[in-house]
Amino acid sequence: MIAARRLSLVPDGVHSSAPKRKAGALRVAIATQDMKSLDAHFGSAKRFVVYDVSLDDWKLVEVLDFEDVSDQSGKHRNEDVDRINPKVKALEGCHLLFCLAIGGPSAARVVSAKIHPIKVSDPQLIEDVLSRTRAMLRTTPPPWLRKVLTEAGAIEKKPFDEED
């Protein structure tokens, strides 16, 4: 089993779980190798940077760090080690997960943890991903994002006859 290290700013004490989410914000995880870009597949990501994204800003919440990961092709160093469950458990509480790719079994476990995986075709700066996420929040979000926002408590569920 692989373990996650949680690296976060702690203003007033020590904690072992993810910090509380800012009211009205989406918790967004981004798969990264270099801490600057969305540049990793789910299984091969050494780190996930986690942000709270709201209409006005974003804030780094924590960095999840993993040692024993797959290579970008999906090959595992040790086939007997479960790499999916520890990552999914560490990401609990996130609403969106951005990565370059994610396999079917991993995607199923992520979705069952109420995290919406989003595959991005090319590496890009984390700041660009966060800016586009914030822009989606400011405009009329697509139906899948409205559902995520409602489940996150960021928006109120509209009655059926008020929906688009």
Short mmCIF file of C-alpha atoms in Angstrom, two decimals:
data_model
loop_
_atom_site.label_atom_id
_atom_site.label_comp_id
_atom_site.label_asym_id
_atom_site.label_seq_id
_atom_site.Cartn_x
_atom_site.Cartn_y
_atom_site.Cartn_z
CA MET A 1 0.00 0.00 0.00
CA ILE A 2 1.25 3.49 -0.79
CA ALA A 3 0.76 6.36 1.59
CA ALA A 4 -0.01 9.99 0.91
CA ARG A 5 1.82 12.83 2.57
CA ARG A 6 -0.32 15.92 3.12
CA LEU A 7 1.54 19.20 2.87
CA SER A 8 -0.50 22.23 3.85
CA LEU A 9 -0.31 25.59 5.54
CA VAL A 10 -1.63 25.32 9.06
CA PRO A 11 -2.31 28.71 10.63
CA ASP A 12 -3.43 27.50 14.04
CA GLY A 13 -2.53 23.96 14.91
CA VAL A 14 -1.86 20.53 13.51
CA HIS A 15 -4.27 18.43 11.50
CA SER A 16 -4.12 15.14 9.63
CA SER A 17 -7.07 15.48 7.27
CA ALA A 18 -7.84 17.98 4.55
CA PRO A 19 -8.50 21.54 5.77
CA LYS A 20 -12.09 22.83 5.83
CA ARG A 21 -13.41 24.05 2.50
CA LYS A 22 -14.23 27.73 2.07
CA ALA A 23 -18.01 28.21 1.89
CA GLY A 24 -19.21 28.40 -1.71
CA ALA A 25 -15.91 27.16 -3.16
CA LEU A 26 -15.21 24.11 -5.27
CA ARG A 27 -12.34 21.92 -4.13
CA VAL A 28 -10.21 21.19 -7.20
CA ALA A 29 -7.34 18.68 -7.46
CA ILE A 30 -4.77 18.86 -10.24
CA ALA A 31 -2.36 16.03 -11.13
CA THR A 32 1.19 17.35 -11.36
CA GLN A 33 4.81 16.26 -11.41
CA ASP A 34 6.42 19.70 -11.26
CA MET A 35 3.98 21.74 -9.09
CA LYS A 36 3.62 24.28 -11.93
CA SER A 37 1.63 22.43 -14.57
CA LEU A 38 -1.18 19.97 -15.00
CA ASP A 39 1.21 17.43 -16.50
CA ALA A 40 0.42 13.96 -15.14
CA HIS A 41 -1.83 10.98 -15.61
CA PHE A 42 -3.83 9.97 -12.53
CA GLY A 43 -1.81 6.81 -11.84
CA SER A 44 1.59 8.38 -12.46
CA ALA A 45 0.97 11.65 -10.61
CA LYS A 46 3.56 12.15 -7.89
CA ARG A 47 1.51 15.03 -6.52
CA PHE A 48 -1.95 16.52 -6.56
CA VAL A 49 -2.24 20.21 -5.77
CA VAL A 50 -5.59 20.98 -4.16
CA TYR A 51 -7.22 24.40 -4.41
CA ASP A 52 -10.47 25.97 -3.27
CA VAL A 53 -11.82 27.88 -6.27
CA SER A 54 -14.57 30.49 -5.85
CA LEU A 55 -16.04 33.22 -8.06
CA ASP A 56 -13.44 35.72 -6.87
CA ASP A 57 -10.25 33.79 -6.26
CA TRP A 58 -8.49 30.52 -5.62
CA LYS A 59 -6.44 29.40 -2.67
CA LEU A 60 -3.94 26.57 -2.32
CA VAL A 61 -5.30 24.18 0.29
CA GLU A 62 -2.72 21.40 0.29
CA VAL A 63 -0.38 19.23 -1.74
CA LEU A 64 -0.81 15.45 -1.70
CA ASP A 65 2.50 13.68 -2.32
CA PHE A 66 2.91 10.03 -3.39
CA GLU A 67 6.15 8.08 -3.66
CA ASP A 68 5.32 4.81 -5.43
CA VAL A 69 3.54 5.71 -8.67
CA SER A 70 3.04 4.18 -12.12
CA ASP A 71 4.96 5.43 -15.11
CA GLN A 72 3.10 7.53 -17.71
CA SER A 73 2.30 4.37 -19.74
CA GLY A 74 0.44 2.90 -16.75
CA LYS A 75 3.05 0.24 -15.91
CA HIS A 76 3.46 -0.36 -12.19
CA ARG A 77 6.78 -1.08 -10.52
CA ASN A 78 5.09 -3.62 -8.28
CA GLU A 79 1.83 -5.06 -9.60
CA ASP A 80 0.69 -6.20 -6.14
CA VAL A 81 0.49 -2.69 -4.69
CA ASP A 82 -2.86 -0.87 -4.85
CA ARG A 83 -2.15 2.66 -6.12
CA ILE A 84 -5.75 3.69 -6.79
CA ASN A 85 -7.47 3.49 -3.39
CA PRO A 86 -4.88 5.52 -1.44
CA LYS A 87 -5.10 8.31 -4.04
CA VAL A 88 -8.89 8.28 -4.08
CA LYS A 89 -8.99 8.30 -0.28
CA ALA A 90 -6.54 11.21 -0.13
CA LEU A 91 -8.66 13.14 -2.67
CA GLU A 92 -11.92 12.71 -0.74
CA GLY A 93 -13.69 16.02 -0.37
CA CYS A 94 -12.53 17.26 -3.79
CA HIS A 95 -15.21 18.03 -6.36
CA LEU A 96 -13.13 18.15 -9.56
CA LEU A 97 -9.99 16.24 -10.56
CA PHE A 98 -7.96 17.45 -13.54
CA CYS A 99 -5.45 15.05 -15.12
CA LEU A 100 -4.00 14.17 -18.53
CA ALA A 101 -5.53 10.68 -18.49
CA ILE A 102 -7.26 8.27 -16.15
CA GLY A 103 -7.98 4.59 -16.69
CA GLY A 104 -11.46 3.11 -16.48
CA PRO A 105 -11.09 1.40 -13.07
CA SER A 106 -9.54 4.54 -11.57
CA ALA A 107 -12.24 6.77 -13.06
CA ALA A 108 -14.95 4.50 -11.64
CA ARG A 109 -13.47 4.72 -8.14
CA VAL A 110 -13.03 8.50 -8.42
CA VAL A 111 -16.64 8.96 -9.56
CA SER A 112 -17.93 6.70 -6.77
CA ALA A 113 -16.12 9.02 -4.32
CA LYS A 114 -18.21 11.90 -5.79
CA ILE A 115 -15.21 13.45 -7.57
CA HIS A 116 -15.73 14.51 -11.20
CA PRO A 117 -12.63 13.57 -13.28
CA ILE A 118 -11.72 15.90 -16.15
CA LYS A 119 -9.20 14.72 -18.73
CA VAL A 120 -7.16 17.45 -20.39
CA SER A 121 -5.47 16.61 -23.68
CA ASP A 122 -2.25 18.61 -23.25
CA PRO A 123 -0.16 19.83 -20.31
CA GLN A 124 -0.98 23.35 -19.18
CA LEU A 125 -0.15 25.75 -16.38
CA ILE A 126 -2.06 25.20 -13.15
CA GLU A 127 -2.91 28.90 -13.09
CA ASP A 128 -4.63 28.55 -16.50
CA VAL A 129 -6.69 25.59 -15.29
CA LEU A 130 -7.78 27.56 -12.22
CA SER A 131 -8.61 30.66 -14.31
CA ARG A 132 -10.81 28.62 -16.67
CA THR A 133 -12.53 26.92 -13.73
CA ARG A 134 -13.28 30.29 -12.16
CA ALA A 135 -14.56 31.59 -15.52
CA MET A 136 -16.94 28.60 -15.75
CA LEU A 137 -18.24 29.47 -12.28
CA ARG A 138 -18.86 33.09 -13.27
CA THR A 139 -20.77 32.30 -16.46
CA THR A 140 -23.60 29.84 -16.94
CA PRO A 141 -21.96 26.56 -15.92
CA PRO A 142 -22.65 23.46 -18.03
CA PRO A 143 -25.19 21.01 -16.51
CA TRP A 144 -22.52 18.63 -15.16
CA LEU A 145 -20.83 21.52 -13.33
CA ARG A 146 -24.15 22.85 -11.97
CA LYS A 147 -24.72 19.40 -10.47
CA VAL A 148 -21.25 19.44 -8.88
CA LEU A 149 -21.84 23.00 -7.58
CA THR A 150 -25.19 22.00 -6.08
CA GLU A 151 -23.68 18.94 -4.37
CA ALA A 152 -20.85 21.14 -3.06
CA GLY A 153 -23.36 23.61 -1.62
CA ALA A 154 -21.91 26.39 -3.78
CA ILE A 155 -25.29 27.10 -5.42
CA GLU A 156 -28.87 26.33 -4.50
CA LYS A 157 -30.79 23.72 -6.42
CA LYS A 158 -33.38 25.37 -8.66
CA PRO A 159 -36.91 24.02 -8.77
CA PHE A 160 -37.56 21.93 -11.87
CA ASP A 161 -39.62 24.59 -13.66
CA GLU A 162 -36.85 27.20 -13.26
CA GLU A 163 -34.13 25.13 -14.92
CA ASP A 164 -32.87 25.86 -18.43
#
